[in-house]
Each structure stands twice: as C-alpha cells, then as structure tokens.
C-alpha cells in the first residue's frame, strides 16, 4: 500500500493537469465567493441571510474543478491506456484504487483548505464591519463551516473518482457528477409535493452536504450540518464501492 | 514500363456536403453517442411525468381568473352596497397606513408601496368579476385600475390628514370614469375604463387591499388601514346598508391576514375606517405559489443538457484520443469545414431529440398536472411552441458549445464541466434562497445560462411588487435575447476552435 | 511531374528545443516501393505528417502530384495513408469506420466492401474495432489507405504488430501495388523488411535524408571491394595478399577480410602462393550496415560543423 500510495502521489505531483485544476479550484471558489459577498446588501443588522454561507458560495463552482481533477485521475488513465501499467505495477486492484483515493484526498484537502480560507478572508475584506463578527474563525459555527467545506470538497472528489471508475471515462464521469450535484436540486424544486421535495433535498449530495455551512439556523429545515455531510459521505462511499467492485470485476 | 494508375472516378456531392455526410456517419455509428443524444427525449418526458404527478392540489379552492383569462388576486376588504344602473360615488381618503409583521405575532408599521384604498364598482363579490377602481396607494400616488391588468397613474404623492385626496367614480353604461381632487371641488380626470359585464346592478363602495411586502428573497403578509370621509353616492342608489365583505377570503392567490389581524370597517359620524389585506391585481408566481408553469414541466432540460454536453465534447475529444483526427483531417484538409460539419450534425441531432422530448413532455405534463388539480399559468399555443423549440435549440447549442470547447481544450472532462458550470450553475445559484438578487440577475444576463429565458412564460406586472427573479420564472432578458447570449458563446468558441484547429499541428 | 509522385524539398521544423526536420528532401516515384528508414526520432513520422498537411513545416515544401496536400479537392484519391498509432473509435465497427471515410470522399459503400475484401477483413468487418488485434488494425488502416484507389500510398510502419504470415502477405501486397504503377512510401525501422520489399531507399537521420538511392546501389556502395577468406594459414595469406596491394585484417581465428582486390584476383593469388583456403566469399553489406555507416558519417560531419559548436 505504501509503495502504491507513493506511486499515485508521484503521478498527481508530476502531471501539470492536477496542479492547474487545483489552482483553478482555489481561484474559482474565491472569485465567486467574493462576487457573491460584494453584491449582498448589508445593513447594520446583517446581510439578509447567512453571511458565512454567502462567503462560501464559491464552493458551488470549485466543486466542479475538483470533480474534473478526481475524474481525470482515473478517467485519464483509461483514455491513454496507462491503467494497464498501473494495474500491472499494483496487481491488487483494491489497493491500487485505495491508493488513488488516499492520494486524491490529500490533494483535495490541501486545495480545499486554501479555497475555503481564501473565501472567508475575502468575505471579511469585502463586507463592512457587520460582516466581521460573523466571519471570525474564532466563532465555532464559522470554523465548523470552513472545516465542513473542506470535507465536503474531499467527498465530492471521492464521489467523482468512484463514478469515473465505474464509467471508465472522465468526460462522462464529470457529466454524471455535476448532474448529481447541480441537477438533482433543480429537479427536486419542481416536485410539488412538499414531503417528497424535502426528502429529495435531504438526499441530494450537494444540498444536503452544504448544510454544513449553515451558521444562522443550523438544523432548521435541513438535516443539520453533520448529518447533511453524512449524506454526501454516503454518496461518496457508494460511488467508491461501485467503482472499486467494477474495477476488480472487469478486464482492462 | 509500369502501367499508369488513374485516380478513382469522383463520386457525387459537393465538398461540404461530403464532410457533412462523413460526420453524420461518424456520429450515428457510435452507439454510446446516439444513445446519449436520443436520451434527451425520454429524460424530458420522465421529468415532466415526475413534475406532473408530483404535485397534488385536488380539493384546493379554484384559482380565480380575470376577464383577460389570466389568474388574479381578487381578495380585499369591500364595504359596499348595490348600485343600479348609472351612478356616481365620491369619497375622501385622509390616511393609509400599513403594518408588516416583525416577528411571529408582532406587527410593526411598514411601507407597502402598492397598498390600496379607494373606490370600486364591481359586478359582484365573486372573485374575478369585472370592476373599475380608483385608489390612493402607499407609494405610487393615485391610480385608476380595471380588469386586474390595466393601470393608469393619477396625481402622485401620499395622503395624510392635512392633504387628503378626494376620489370619484362615475358609471355610465359600460364606461367608468375616475376623477381625483385635492379639495373636493376641482376634479381632474384620471382615466376612463370600458368595463363589460358590470350588469344592471353593480356593487359599489370602499375597498382596502394590502399585498404582501417584498423582503429579501421572499414576501411577508401585510395589513393596511385607511380612513375615509365624506362618502356619498348620487343617482342609481338603491339604498340599503353598507356591508363589509372580505372578498376571496379563501383563495390560492391570497395568503391571508397576518396573525391576529382581520378585515373590518367601523363608522363614526362621516368617518369610516377600513382595514384590509390582499390585492386586486393579476396573480404572479409569488402570489400564487401553488400555480405551476411550463418551466416546471421542463426540468428534464437539465438532465438532457448533461447528456448532450457529454456527447458534444466526446464527439471531438475522442478523435484526439484515438488520433482519428489525423485521418479526418487527411480526408478533409479544409479544417474549418470539418468543425462546421461536426457542429451542424451535432446541432441537428440534439435539436431533433430535444424537440421530440419537449413536444411530448409539455402536453403530457400539462395533462397530468391538471388531472391532479394543479393550476398552470395559462400560455398561448404560440408561446408553448416557442418554449418547445427554444428548449430544443438550447440543448443543441449547448452541445455545440461543448464541442467547440472540446476542440479548443482537447480535453473532454474540462469541456463538459465548463459548459455545465456555465449553463446549469447560474440556474442553481439563482435558486438558492440566500443568493443576492443582483448576483442572480447578473448571472442570468451574462452567462450562457441566460438561454433558459426561452422557457419564460410568466409576465411581470409593474403594479404588482414581487420577486421578479429567475428563481420564480422571470428572466432579466427576453426569451430569444437570452438564447442569443448562449449562441454568442457557442459561435465565438467555434470561431476560436476553428482558428486553433487551423493553426495547430495534430 | 507525375500524378503519382511525392516531392519533398528542404523541410525544416522545430518543436520548441528539438529540431525535428532539418532540410529533409527526397522524391517518391511511381511504380516503385520507396523505403523510408531511420531510427525513432529521425523525422520519418513528422515528414509524413507534413506531407499530409497534418503538421505545418517552418520552411520547405512537400508536394503531392504537384500540389500541397491541403489544396487537393479529393485528397484520398491522390494519396492513401496508413498512419502510425491511429486507432479506430473502439465503439465503431471496421465497416463503419471506413464508411465515414468513404463518405468524406463521396465514395460508395460498395467501395468500402471492396477494400475490406482486398485486405482480408471481411469476416471481422462488422465487429467493433475495440476488440481488434494490432495486426487487424493494421489491415484496417491499409484498407483506409486504399479506399480512394490512390496512385500514391504512404504507409507508416505497416509491418508493426503483424505476425509472420501477415508480414509475408504485406510484402507481396506492397509489391503488387507497386506493380500496378503506384508510388509507395513505406517507413520502417525494421531494415530487413524494407531490404526485401523496397526498390529505393530514403535513409533519414537527424531530420534529413542521408541517402536517397536504389537499394542495390546503396548496398553495393557500402559493401565496397571486400572479400572474406577462411584459411588455416592466416599469416601466409596476410603476407601474399598484402604484397599484392590488398588491405588485410583478421576477423576471426581462421578468417581474414581483404579489401582492394576483386574476389577472382584473391583466389588466383592464394592458389599461386600455395596458401590453403576453404572458403572465399565476396562480402555483401546489409541495410543495417549501410544505415550505421551513413549515420556515423553524418554524426562526424555534424560535429565538425562550426554552427553546431558550443559557444
């Protein structure tokens, strides 16, 4: 496992793609977050909503580049045929897959931390005095929101890795992941029945997982911050399991 | 001596048609691509099915419709008595104050720009019945309104005890004329309305309405109280008491009174105080939350978008992966032609699949929704056709955008993500409750997601304060203007791709 | 210029720091198989891609039937190409792969079936190309090249991945195509394959043509006037032949190689001097030797060029 992990880490480190995508994640996240906070209308009472969540809006965008990065780590190998070399070097496919997942987790956690901290920092600079109070990292809920956002991005990376492994193509993988993330909430909004809508919102990986960013009314209509992230973790685990099992079962 | 070889005799068709034919053969011979593109149709139908059966409004009170056929809010407090034939009614309004809940059960003073207090002549107290009214408003001065959708501005400025406003309505047959005055003697005509269906005996009197106040991304119910003086009627009077009625007390387009308030009127001497809530106006998405509209039935567009985007990107990036592109360009050395042919074939197939999807999904969804008692905002068949064709064109154009980005980036996953982020994420951002309205309108104007304006069927009204945001189905751009934004992105990307394809070695 | 000719003149191309082509010039003539040999990185594939208009040269021209490739109206009817590493889409059948190519040239499905038959792929034509072996993919590539029945064929490494039976088939097939009057450019790094197939040879090295001549001519030039002699009396042989003006070198415990004397003169001298010998053969160089000699010369020449000297 250690050598396999080392190999995966070297692959990620030496290719230019992941580096750019990680940089893109940070830039995109901070940029959209800053745009969102700068357009908020703030009064002395607050900014008409959850300031922390607003300052972390950019994650909606940043998760897309994370999805590409993750899908590419395996989809790219299928595209070039390098997967054969990878599995020839580490014949125990479960180990090879786990090594990929662990290396990816490290990289995404690194980029995610930079993106989340950058967003909150930008929010503090952009917002007037009233924002400062809410965005102080000393405050428990904001710290939890930042930490949760990093974990959320890691889980999205793993979800994408699992799906891309299952479909053996990074473009299709990214399409499916973004479908799950973006389209599920939109589809659920059209369901008229309130009970079903609530259920769908709680089951969708993005709307559930991002409830970890709620600081004003945690646990209100949503599942609660950690339970919500748990739903996303469930999706990631299911995708990894499906991808791992298919990787073991199929010829390459 | 070697025998001379002559080239194979030329076949049929001109240059571009051949490239087109080749690309058509390419796309139709990879099963995954065909499946992906054609999947757009069942995805639309499936989503329409889901949306159609998902809501159940059976047993809910019917949505009132106005004389123009559209849904209306016809819920207000009416102090009235019958008026037979032609006649006239006059009153002075000396105060109009509104209250908005600050918290549960805690009412505070507030501004409701479209709070209304004045005179109305209405066919009856049935919701949706024709009327003409003249009124003072919270923030828009004196207005003359009729038929729910017509609105004429009168003298501006608020009312107070020091500067009251006299209002008058004259009925003569089907014609109702409204006048305003600052002293009760010098009148200016505000407007004239032809109101058919008032009947021989109409109900005439005072009314107060108070629509929900727009706050942040939502609304809060409000209640308003007006003070009237000097109420008198001439001619046509059939006598009887003044009756206070809450018109449309139970209606899908009326959210009800704030907690611990209700409609009422009290008379002391010549002074009448009336409290009311609701509105006398066309219903918008915000005021009719149970109403569905065409866009809801087409949520499958997003799923279909993903399918056609993935195929669009793979249509070119897989040529790079397999280096089939070498063969393609060796066979057709005029490279921009290849790109245009690819785009044309892709657009046509995606458009066809999308159109089949929308043409099936719309009537199916409508039928299912109506069967479940869901009220749908009415649309003309021309609008319906525009939505169907526009949605199919949106899918096809997004797919071409993915193709162009795929050609530029030569990387399928990045191209797919870029298109989805550019088209779907704006819609999602506008759907989040905490997204500032400014950001919401900006992304719906400048991003390719602006193209979803082709699905707009709702009409905003200036005389109804509401959240006219993409989330509620109101787009900042006109339908085809929104589509033009996406097309602009697609064409510009295609141009860049053509230049790069021409310049790069493959 | 004939419709069946490729003329490459002074091609130069750089990829960032590497000089891929450095004055590549040669001509491919009708009715002949021209071998295009050289090690990896000699510029063979780049030259072929420039000829096909897939890559742009910084300087120089590559004309096909007298025109730049990209100006041909129906290019596949002039030149058929088998490109190295081009794989058909794994989801497409061989027949469909050829079909789109045919449609690009306004050719019919009948022509597709004809070339499939010609390369012996008929039984597998309706199977997805994803499951093809390398040899089958090569046959499919040849079929694609033949589609427009072109007077010029350009084949990049056609022997790659072929089994011995396939190699024999390919050799005969190439000869028969040349016999029909077509011009063939066949690149390979397997010199022995080219030696048995080609009439002419273009030897590429460091981005230029080191030689452009007939195969027999090249081999004769490289063989020189050398004779190998097997003898039990090596010192005697060396003395007798050396005195007659030959340069003798020992190449084994009982063999010497003589250069500067024809074989019949060597035999006469040895017989006259009563030197016993059991075997006497005129040495014939292989293409490998030709190639090594040419590239060695080129290396020495380049090292001596002042412009290449380090500053």
Short mmCIF file of N, CA, C and O in Angstrom, two decimals, chain A residues 120-231:
data_model
loop_
_atom_site.label_atom_id
_atom_site.label_comp_id
_atom_site.label_asym_id
_atom_site.label_seq_id
_atom_site.Cartn_x
_atom_site.Cartn_y
_atom_site.Cartn_z
N UNK A 120 -13.34 32.97 2.96
CA UNK A 120 -13.75 33.65 4.20
C UNK A 120 -12.95 34.93 4.38
O UNK A 120 -13.48 35.98 4.75
N UNK A 121 -11.66 34.85 4.06
CA UNK A 121 -10.80 36.03 4.19
C UNK A 121 -11.28 37.13 3.25
O UNK A 121 -11.40 38.30 3.65
N UNK A 122 -11.59 36.74 2.01
CA UNK A 122 -12.09 37.71 1.04
C UNK A 122 -13.39 38.33 1.54
O UNK A 122 -13.62 39.53 1.42
N UNK A 123 -14.24 37.48 2.12
CA UNK A 123 -15.51 37.97 2.66
C UNK A 123 -15.28 39.02 3.73
O UNK A 123 -15.96 40.05 3.77
N UNK A 124 -14.30 38.78 4.58
CA UNK A 124 -14.02 39.75 5.65
C UNK A 124 -13.53 41.06 5.09
O UNK A 124 -13.83 42.14 5.61
N UNK A 125 -12.77 40.98 4.00
CA UNK A 125 -12.25 42.21 3.41
C UNK A 125 -13.36 42.98 2.69
O UNK A 125 -13.38 44.21 2.69
N UNK A 126 -14.27 42.25 2.06
CA UNK A 126 -15.29 42.89 1.23
C UNK A 126 -16.43 43.45 2.07
O UNK A 126 -16.91 44.55 1.83
N UNK A 127 -16.85 42.69 3.05
CA UNK A 127 -18.02 43.10 3.82
C UNK A 127 -17.69 44.24 4.78
O UNK A 127 -16.57 44.34 5.26
N UNK A 128 -18.67 45.09 5.06
CA UNK A 128 -18.45 46.13 6.05
C UNK A 128 -18.35 45.53 7.45
O UNK A 128 -18.45 44.31 7.63
N UNK A 129 -18.18 46.37 8.44
CA UNK A 129 -17.95 45.94 9.82
C UNK A 129 -18.85 44.80 10.28
O UNK A 129 -18.41 43.87 10.92
N UNK A 130 -20.13 44.89 9.89
CA UNK A 130 -21.08 43.90 10.39
C UNK A 130 -20.69 42.49 9.99
O UNK A 130 -21.02 41.53 10.68
N UNK A 131 -19.99 42.38 8.87
CA UNK A 131 -19.62 41.04 8.42
C UNK A 131 -18.55 40.42 9.30
O UNK A 131 -18.50 39.21 9.48
N UNK A 132 -17.70 41.25 9.83
CA UNK A 132 -16.56 40.74 10.57
C UNK A 132 -16.94 39.80 11.71
O UNK A 132 -16.32 38.78 11.92
N UNK A 133 -17.98 40.21 12.39
CA UNK A 133 -18.38 39.44 13.56
C UNK A 133 -18.74 38.01 13.16
O UNK A 133 -18.28 37.04 13.74
N UNK A 134 -19.52 37.91 12.08
CA UNK A 134 -19.99 36.59 11.67
C UNK A 134 -18.87 35.75 11.09
O UNK A 134 -18.91 34.52 11.17
N UNK A 135 -17.88 36.41 10.48
CA UNK A 135 -16.86 35.65 9.77
C UNK A 135 -15.60 35.40 10.59
O UNK A 135 -14.58 35.01 10.06
N UNK A 136 -15.67 35.65 11.87
CA UNK A 136 -14.49 35.38 12.68
C UNK A 136 -14.31 33.88 12.82
O UNK A 136 -15.24 33.15 13.16
N UNK A 137 -13.09 33.42 12.54
CA UNK A 137 -12.83 31.99 12.61
C UNK A 137 -12.82 31.48 14.04
O UNK A 137 -12.86 30.28 14.28
N UNK A 138 -12.74 32.43 14.98
CA UNK A 138 -12.78 32.02 16.38
C UNK A 138 -14.19 31.52 16.71
O UNK A 138 -14.37 30.70 17.61
N UNK A 139 -15.16 32.03 15.97
CA UNK A 139 -16.54 31.62 16.21
C UNK A 139 -16.73 30.17 15.80
O UNK A 139 -16.34 29.77 14.72
N UNK A 140 -17.30 29.37 16.67
CA UNK A 140 -17.47 27.94 16.43
C UNK A 140 -18.16 27.62 15.12
O UNK A 140 -17.62 26.87 14.30
N UNK A 141 -19.33 28.20 14.85
CA UNK A 141 -20.06 27.82 13.63
C UNK A 141 -19.30 28.12 12.35
O UNK A 141 -19.31 27.31 11.42
N UNK A 142 -18.57 29.26 12.32
CA UNK A 142 -17.83 29.59 11.10
C UNK A 142 -16.67 28.62 10.90
O UNK A 142 -16.41 28.16 9.79
N UNK A 143 -16.00 28.30 11.98
CA UNK A 143 -14.90 27.34 11.90
C UNK A 143 -15.43 25.99 11.40
O UNK A 143 -14.82 25.34 10.54
N UNK A 144 -16.59 25.63 11.95
CA UNK A 144 -17.20 24.37 11.52
C UNK A 144 -17.57 24.43 10.04
O UNK A 144 -17.38 23.46 9.30
N UNK A 145 -18.07 25.58 9.61
CA UNK A 145 -18.45 25.72 8.20
C UNK A 145 -17.24 25.57 7.29
O UNK A 145 -17.31 24.89 6.27
N UNK A 146 -16.11 26.17 7.68
CA UNK A 146 -14.90 26.09 6.85
C UNK A 146 -14.38 24.66 6.81
O UNK A 146 -14.11 24.10 5.74
N UNK A 147 -14.30 24.05 7.97
CA UNK A 147 -13.82 22.67 8.05
C UNK A 147 -14.75 21.75 7.26
O UNK A 147 -14.31 20.88 6.50
N UNK A 148 -16.05 21.98 7.44
CA UNK A 148 -17.04 21.17 6.74
C UNK A 148 -16.93 21.33 5.24
O UNK A 148 -17.10 20.37 4.49
N UNK A 149 -16.63 22.56 4.78
CA UNK A 149 -16.50 22.81 3.35
C UNK A 149 -15.33 22.02 2.77
O UNK A 149 -15.43 21.43 1.69
N UNK A 150 -14.22 21.98 3.52
CA UNK A 150 -13.06 21.21 3.06
C UNK A 150 -13.43 19.74 2.95
O UNK A 150 -13.17 19.07 1.94
N UNK A 151 -14.09 19.24 3.98
CA UNK A 151 -14.51 17.83 3.96
C UNK A 151 -15.48 17.57 2.81
O UNK A 151 -15.41 16.54 2.15
N UNK A 152 -16.36 18.52 2.59
CA UNK A 152 -17.34 18.39 1.50
C UNK A 152 -16.62 18.23 0.16
O UNK A 152 -16.94 17.34 -0.63
N UNK A 153 -15.60 19.10 -0.07
CA UNK A 153 -14.86 19.02 -1.33
C UNK A 153 -14.15 17.68 -1.47
O UNK A 153 -14.12 17.09 -2.54
N UNK A 154 -13.59 17.18 -0.36
CA UNK A 154 -12.93 15.87 -0.39
C UNK A 154 -13.94 14.80 -0.80
O UNK A 154 -13.67 13.95 -1.65
N UNK A 155 -15.13 14.87 -0.21
CA UNK A 155 -16.16 13.87 -0.51
C UNK A 155 -16.60 13.95 -1.97
O UNK A 155 -16.83 12.92 -2.62
N UNK A 156 -16.68 15.17 -2.50
CA UNK A 156 -17.06 15.32 -3.91
C UNK A 156 -15.98 14.71 -4.79
O UNK A 156 -16.26 14.06 -5.80
N UNK A 157 -14.70 14.90 -4.39
CA UNK A 157 -13.61 14.30 -5.13
C UNK A 157 -13.73 12.78 -5.16
O UNK A 157 -13.59 12.15 -6.20
N UNK A 158 -14.03 12.20 -4.01
CA UNK A 158 -14.15 10.73 -3.93
C UNK A 158 -15.35 10.24 -4.72
O UNK A 158 -15.29 9.21 -5.40
N UNK A 159 -16.44 10.99 -4.66
CA UNK A 159 -17.64 10.64 -5.43
C UNK A 159 -17.31 10.60 -6.91
O UNK A 159 -17.66 9.66 -7.64
N UNK A 160 -16.58 11.63 -7.34
CA UNK A 160 -16.22 11.73 -8.75
C UNK A 160 -15.27 10.60 -9.16
O UNK A 160 -15.41 10.02 -10.24
N UNK A 161 -14.34 10.27 -8.28
CA UNK A 161 -13.40 9.17 -8.55
C UNK A 161 -14.17 7.87 -8.74
O UNK A 161 -13.93 7.11 -9.69
N UNK A 162 -15.11 7.62 -7.83
CA UNK A 162 -15.88 6.38 -7.90
C UNK A 162 -16.68 6.29 -9.19
O UNK A 162 -16.67 5.27 -9.87
N UNK A 163 -17.36 7.39 -9.53
CA UNK A 163 -18.22 7.37 -10.72
C UNK A 163 -17.38 7.25 -11.99
O UNK A 163 -17.70 6.47 -12.89
N UNK A 164 -16.26 8.00 -12.04
CA UNK A 164 -15.41 7.93 -13.24
C UNK A 164 -14.83 6.53 -13.41
O UNK A 164 -14.67 6.06 -14.53
N UNK A 165 -14.53 5.86 -12.31
CA UNK A 165 -14.04 4.48 -12.39
C UNK A 165 -15.12 3.56 -12.95
O UNK A 165 -14.86 2.69 -13.77
N UNK A 166 -16.34 3.80 -12.51
CA UNK A 166 -17.45 2.94 -12.96
C UNK A 166 -17.70 3.12 -14.45
O UNK A 166 -17.97 2.15 -15.15
N UNK A 167 -17.62 4.36 -14.96
CA UNK A 167 -17.93 4.59 -16.38
C UNK A 167 -16.68 4.58 -17.26
O UNK A 167 -16.79 4.61 -18.48
N UNK A 168 -15.48 4.55 -16.64
CA UNK A 168 -14.21 4.48 -17.37
C UNK A 168 -14.00 5.61 -18.37
O UNK A 168 -13.36 5.42 -19.40
N UNK A 169 -14.58 6.76 -18.09
CA UNK A 169 -14.38 7.91 -18.98
C UNK A 169 -14.53 9.17 -18.16
O UNK A 169 -15.53 9.33 -17.45
N UNK A 170 -13.55 10.07 -18.25
CA UNK A 170 -13.61 11.23 -17.37
C UNK A 170 -14.71 12.22 -17.78
O UNK A 170 -15.38 12.79 -16.91
N UNK A 171 -14.93 12.39 -19.08
CA UNK A 171 -15.96 13.35 -19.51
C UNK A 171 -17.34 12.90 -19.03
O UNK A 171 -18.12 13.68 -18.47
N UNK A 172 -17.64 11.62 -19.25
CA UNK A 172 -18.93 11.11 -18.80
C UNK A 172 -19.03 11.16 -17.29
O UNK A 172 -20.07 11.51 -16.73
N UNK A 173 -17.91 10.84 -16.63
CA UNK A 173 -17.89 10.87 -15.17
C UNK A 173 -18.21 12.25 -14.64
O UNK A 173 -19.07 12.40 -13.77
N UNK A 174 -17.55 13.25 -15.20
CA UNK A 174 -17.79 14.62 -14.75
C UNK A 174 -19.24 15.02 -15.03
O UNK A 174 -19.90 15.65 -14.20
N UNK A 175 -19.74 14.63 -16.20
CA UNK A 175 -21.14 14.93 -16.52
C UNK A 175 -22.08 14.35 -15.48
O UNK A 175 -22.99 15.04 -15.00
N UNK A 176 -21.86 13.10 -15.11
CA UNK A 176 -22.74 12.45 -14.13
C UNK A 176 -22.62 13.11 -12.76
O UNK A 176 -23.62 13.35 -12.08
N UNK A 177 -21.38 13.41 -12.35
CA UNK A 177 -21.19 14.02 -11.03
C UNK A 177 -21.88 15.38 -10.98
O UNK A 177 -22.63 15.67 -10.04
N UNK A 178 -21.65 16.20 -12.00
CA UNK A 178 -22.28 17.52 -11.99
C UNK A 178 -23.79 17.40 -12.11
O UNK A 178 -24.53 18.24 -11.61
N UNK A 179 -24.24 16.35 -12.77
CA UNK A 179 -25.68 16.09 -12.82
C UNK A 179 -26.23 15.86 -11.42
O UNK A 179 -27.22 16.45 -11.01
N UNK A 180 -25.54 14.98 -10.69
CA UNK A 180 -25.95 14.71 -9.31
C UNK A 180 -25.94 15.98 -8.47
O UNK A 180 -26.85 16.24 -7.69
N UNK A 181 -24.89 16.77 -8.64
CA UNK A 181 -24.73 17.93 -7.79
C UNK A 181 -25.69 19.05 -8.18
O UNK A 181 -26.38 19.60 -7.33
N UNK A 182 -25.72 19.38 -9.45
CA UNK A 182 -26.45 20.56 -9.88
C UNK A 182 -27.91 20.27 -10.23
O UNK A 182 -28.80 21.07 -9.96
N UNK A 183 -28.14 19.15 -10.88
CA UNK A 183 -29.46 18.95 -11.46
C UNK A 183 -30.45 18.38 -10.44
O UNK A 183 -31.63 18.73 -10.46
N UNK A 184 -29.95 17.56 -9.54
CA UNK A 184 -30.85 16.98 -8.56
C UNK A 184 -31.60 18.05 -7.76
O UNK A 184 -32.83 17.97 -7.60
N UNK A 185 -30.92 19.09 -7.25
CA UNK A 185 -31.66 20.12 -6.52
C UNK A 185 -32.68 20.85 -7.39
O UNK A 185 -33.77 21.18 -6.93
N UNK A 186 -32.32 21.06 -8.66
CA UNK A 186 -33.26 21.76 -9.55
C UNK A 186 -34.48 20.89 -9.82
O UNK A 186 -35.61 21.36 -9.81
N UNK A 187 -34.22 19.60 -10.04
CA UNK A 187 -35.33 18.68 -10.29
C UNK A 187 -36.23 18.60 -9.06
O UNK A 187 -37.47 18.60 -9.16
N UNK A 188 -35.60 18.55 -7.89
CA UNK A 188 -36.41 18.39 -6.68
C UNK A 188 -37.27 19.62 -6.46
O UNK A 188 -38.37 19.54 -5.90
N UNK A 189 -36.79 20.78 -6.92
CA UNK A 189 -37.57 22.01 -6.72
C UNK A 189 -38.87 21.99 -7.51
O UNK A 189 -39.81 22.72 -7.20
N UNK A 190 -38.94 21.15 -8.56
CA UNK A 190 -40.15 21.13 -9.37
C UNK A 190 -41.19 20.18 -8.80
O UNK A 190 -42.33 20.17 -9.25
N UNK A 191 -40.78 19.36 -7.84
CA UNK A 191 -41.75 18.43 -7.27
C UNK A 191 -42.70 19.22 -6.37
O UNK A 191 -42.27 19.90 -5.44
N UNK A 192 -43.97 19.15 -6.67
CA UNK A 192 -44.93 19.99 -5.95
C UNK A 192 -45.17 19.51 -4.53
O UNK A 192 -45.33 20.31 -3.61
N UNK A 193 -45.17 18.20 -4.36
CA UNK A 193 -45.47 17.65 -3.04
C UNK A 193 -44.36 18.01 -2.06
O UNK A 193 -43.19 17.66 -2.27
N UNK A 194 -44.70 18.71 -0.99
CA UNK A 194 -43.69 19.24 -0.08
C UNK A 194 -42.88 18.13 0.59
O UNK A 194 -41.68 18.24 0.78
N UNK A 195 -43.57 17.05 0.96
CA UNK A 195 -42.91 15.95 1.63
C UNK A 195 -41.82 15.36 0.75
O UNK A 195 -40.68 15.15 1.17
N UNK A 196 -42.18 15.08 -0.50
CA UNK A 196 -41.22 14.49 -1.43
C UNK A 196 -40.09 15.44 -1.73
O UNK A 196 -38.93 15.05 -1.85
N UNK A 197 -40.44 16.73 -1.84
CA UNK A 197 -39.42 17.72 -2.15
C UNK A 197 -38.39 17.76 -1.02
O UNK A 197 -37.19 17.75 -1.26
N UNK A 198 -38.88 17.81 0.20
CA UNK A 198 -37.99 17.85 1.36
C UNK A 198 -37.07 16.63 1.37
O UNK A 198 -35.87 16.71 1.58
N UNK A 199 -37.68 15.48 1.06
CA UNK A 199 -36.93 14.22 1.06
C UNK A 199 -35.81 14.26 0.01
O UNK A 199 -34.67 13.89 0.28
N UNK A 200 -36.16 14.74 -1.19
CA UNK A 200 -35.18 14.81 -2.28
C UNK A 200 -34.06 15.78 -1.92
O UNK A 200 -32.89 15.53 -2.19
N UNK A 201 -34.45 16.92 -1.30
CA UNK A 201 -33.43 17.90 -0.93
C UNK A 201 -32.47 17.34 0.10
O UNK A 201 -31.28 17.61 0.09
N UNK A 202 -33.02 16.53 0.98
CA UNK A 202 -32.16 15.95 2.01
C UNK A 202 -31.29 14.84 1.46
O UNK A 202 -30.25 14.53 2.01
N UNK A 203 -31.75 14.22 0.36
CA UNK A 203 -30.99 13.10 -0.19
C UNK A 203 -29.97 13.56 -1.22
O UNK A 203 -29.04 12.83 -1.53
N UNK A 204 -30.12 14.76 -1.77
CA UNK A 204 -29.20 15.21 -2.82
C UNK A 204 -27.84 15.55 -2.21
O UNK A 204 -27.78 16.22 -1.17
N UNK A 205 -26.76 15.09 -2.85
CA UNK A 205 -25.44 15.24 -2.22
C UNK A 205 -25.05 16.70 -1.98
O UNK A 205 -24.40 17.01 -0.99
N UNK A 206 -25.44 17.59 -2.89
CA UNK A 206 -24.99 18.98 -2.73
C UNK A 206 -25.83 19.72 -1.69
O UNK A 206 -25.29 20.30 -0.75
N UNK A 207 -27.15 19.68 -1.85
CA UNK A 207 -27.96 20.46 -0.92
C UNK A 207 -27.83 19.92 0.51
O UNK A 207 -27.83 20.69 1.47
N UNK A 208 -27.69 18.60 0.64
CA UNK A 208 -27.52 18.04 1.98
C UNK A 208 -26.15 18.40 2.55
O UNK A 208 -26.02 18.89 3.66
N UNK A 209 -25.11 18.17 1.74
CA UNK A 209 -23.75 18.35 2.22
C UNK A 209 -23.43 19.79 2.57
O UNK A 209 -22.73 20.07 3.55
N UNK A 210 -23.95 20.72 1.77
CA UNK A 210 -23.61 22.12 2.02
C UNK A 210 -24.34 22.69 3.23
O UNK A 210 -24.06 23.82 3.65
N UNK A 211 -25.24 21.92 3.83
CA UNK A 211 -25.87 22.43 5.04
C UNK A 211 -24.84 22.50 6.17
O UNK A 211 -25.10 23.11 7.20
N UNK A 212 -23.66 21.95 5.94
CA UNK A 212 -22.59 22.08 6.93
C UNK A 212 -22.12 23.54 7.01
O UNK A 212 -21.44 23.93 7.94
N UNK A 213 -22.50 24.33 6.01
CA UNK A 213 -22.10 25.75 6.02
C UNK A 213 -23.09 26.63 6.77
O UNK A 213 -22.83 27.81 6.98
N UNK A 214 -24.26 26.08 7.14
CA UNK A 214 -25.26 26.90 7.83
C UNK A 214 -24.73 27.36 9.18
O UNK A 214 -24.25 26.55 9.97
N UNK A 215 -24.83 28.66 9.41
CA UNK A 215 -24.42 29.14 10.73
C UNK A 215 -25.56 29.84 11.45
O UNK A 215 -25.56 29.94 12.67
N UNK A 216 -26.55 30.34 10.70
CA UNK A 216 -27.61 31.09 11.37
C UNK A 216 -28.67 30.17 11.96
O UNK A 216 -29.12 30.35 13.06
N UNK A 217 -29.06 29.18 11.18
CA UNK A 217 -30.16 28.36 11.67
C UNK A 217 -29.82 26.89 11.48
O UNK A 217 -30.47 26.19 10.71
N UNK A 218 -28.76 26.42 12.12
CA UNK A 218 -28.34 25.05 11.86
C UNK A 218 -29.42 24.07 12.31
O UNK A 218 -30.01 24.22 13.36
N UNK A 219 -29.67 23.11 11.45
CA UNK A 219 -30.63 22.08 11.81
C UNK A 219 -32.07 22.51 11.63
O UNK A 219 -32.97 21.77 11.98
N UNK A 220 -32.32 23.70 11.09
CA UNK A 220 -33.68 24.18 10.90
C UNK A 220 -34.48 23.30 9.96
O UNK A 220 -34.89 22.22 10.35
N UNK A 221 -34.65 23.76 8.71
CA UNK A 221 -35.42 22.92 7.81
C UNK A 221 -34.57 21.78 7.26
O UNK A 221 -35.08 20.79 6.78
N UNK A 222 -33.25 21.93 7.34
CA UNK A 222 -32.40 20.91 6.73
C UNK A 222 -32.08 19.83 7.76
O UNK A 222 -32.66 19.76 8.83
N UNK A 223 -31.15 18.97 7.39
CA UNK A 223 -30.84 17.82 8.24
C UNK A 223 -29.99 18.18 9.44
O UNK A 223 -29.87 17.42 10.37
N UNK A 224 -29.35 19.33 9.39
CA UNK A 224 -28.33 19.63 10.40
C UNK A 224 -26.99 19.45 9.75
O UNK A 224 -26.84 18.62 8.85
N UNK A 225 -25.99 20.23 10.19
CA UNK A 225 -24.72 20.28 9.46
C UNK A 225 -24.04 18.93 9.29
O UNK A 225 -23.72 18.54 8.16
N UNK A 226 -23.83 18.21 10.37
CA UNK A 226 -23.02 16.98 10.22
C UNK A 226 -23.81 15.85 9.60
O UNK A 226 -23.27 15.08 8.81
N UNK A 227 -25.09 15.77 9.92
CA UNK A 227 -25.91 14.73 9.29
C UNK A 227 -25.98 14.97 7.78
O UNK A 227 -25.94 14.02 6.99
N UNK A 228 -26.06 16.24 7.39
CA UNK A 228 -26.10 16.57 5.96
C UNK A 228 -24.83 16.13 5.26
O UNK A 228 -24.87 15.52 4.19
N UNK A 229 -23.70 16.43 5.89
CA UNK A 229 -22.43 16.00 5.32
C UNK A 229 -22.37 14.47 5.27
O UNK A 229 -21.78 13.89 4.37
N UNK A 230 -23.02 13.85 6.23
CA UNK A 230 -23.08 12.38 6.26
C UNK A 230 -23.76 11.83 5.01
O UNK A 230 -23.35 10.80 4.48
N UNK A 231 -24.79 12.52 4.55
CA UNK A 231 -25.48 12.09 3.34
C UNK A 231 -24.51 12.11 2.16
O UNK A 231 -24.43 11.15 1.37
#
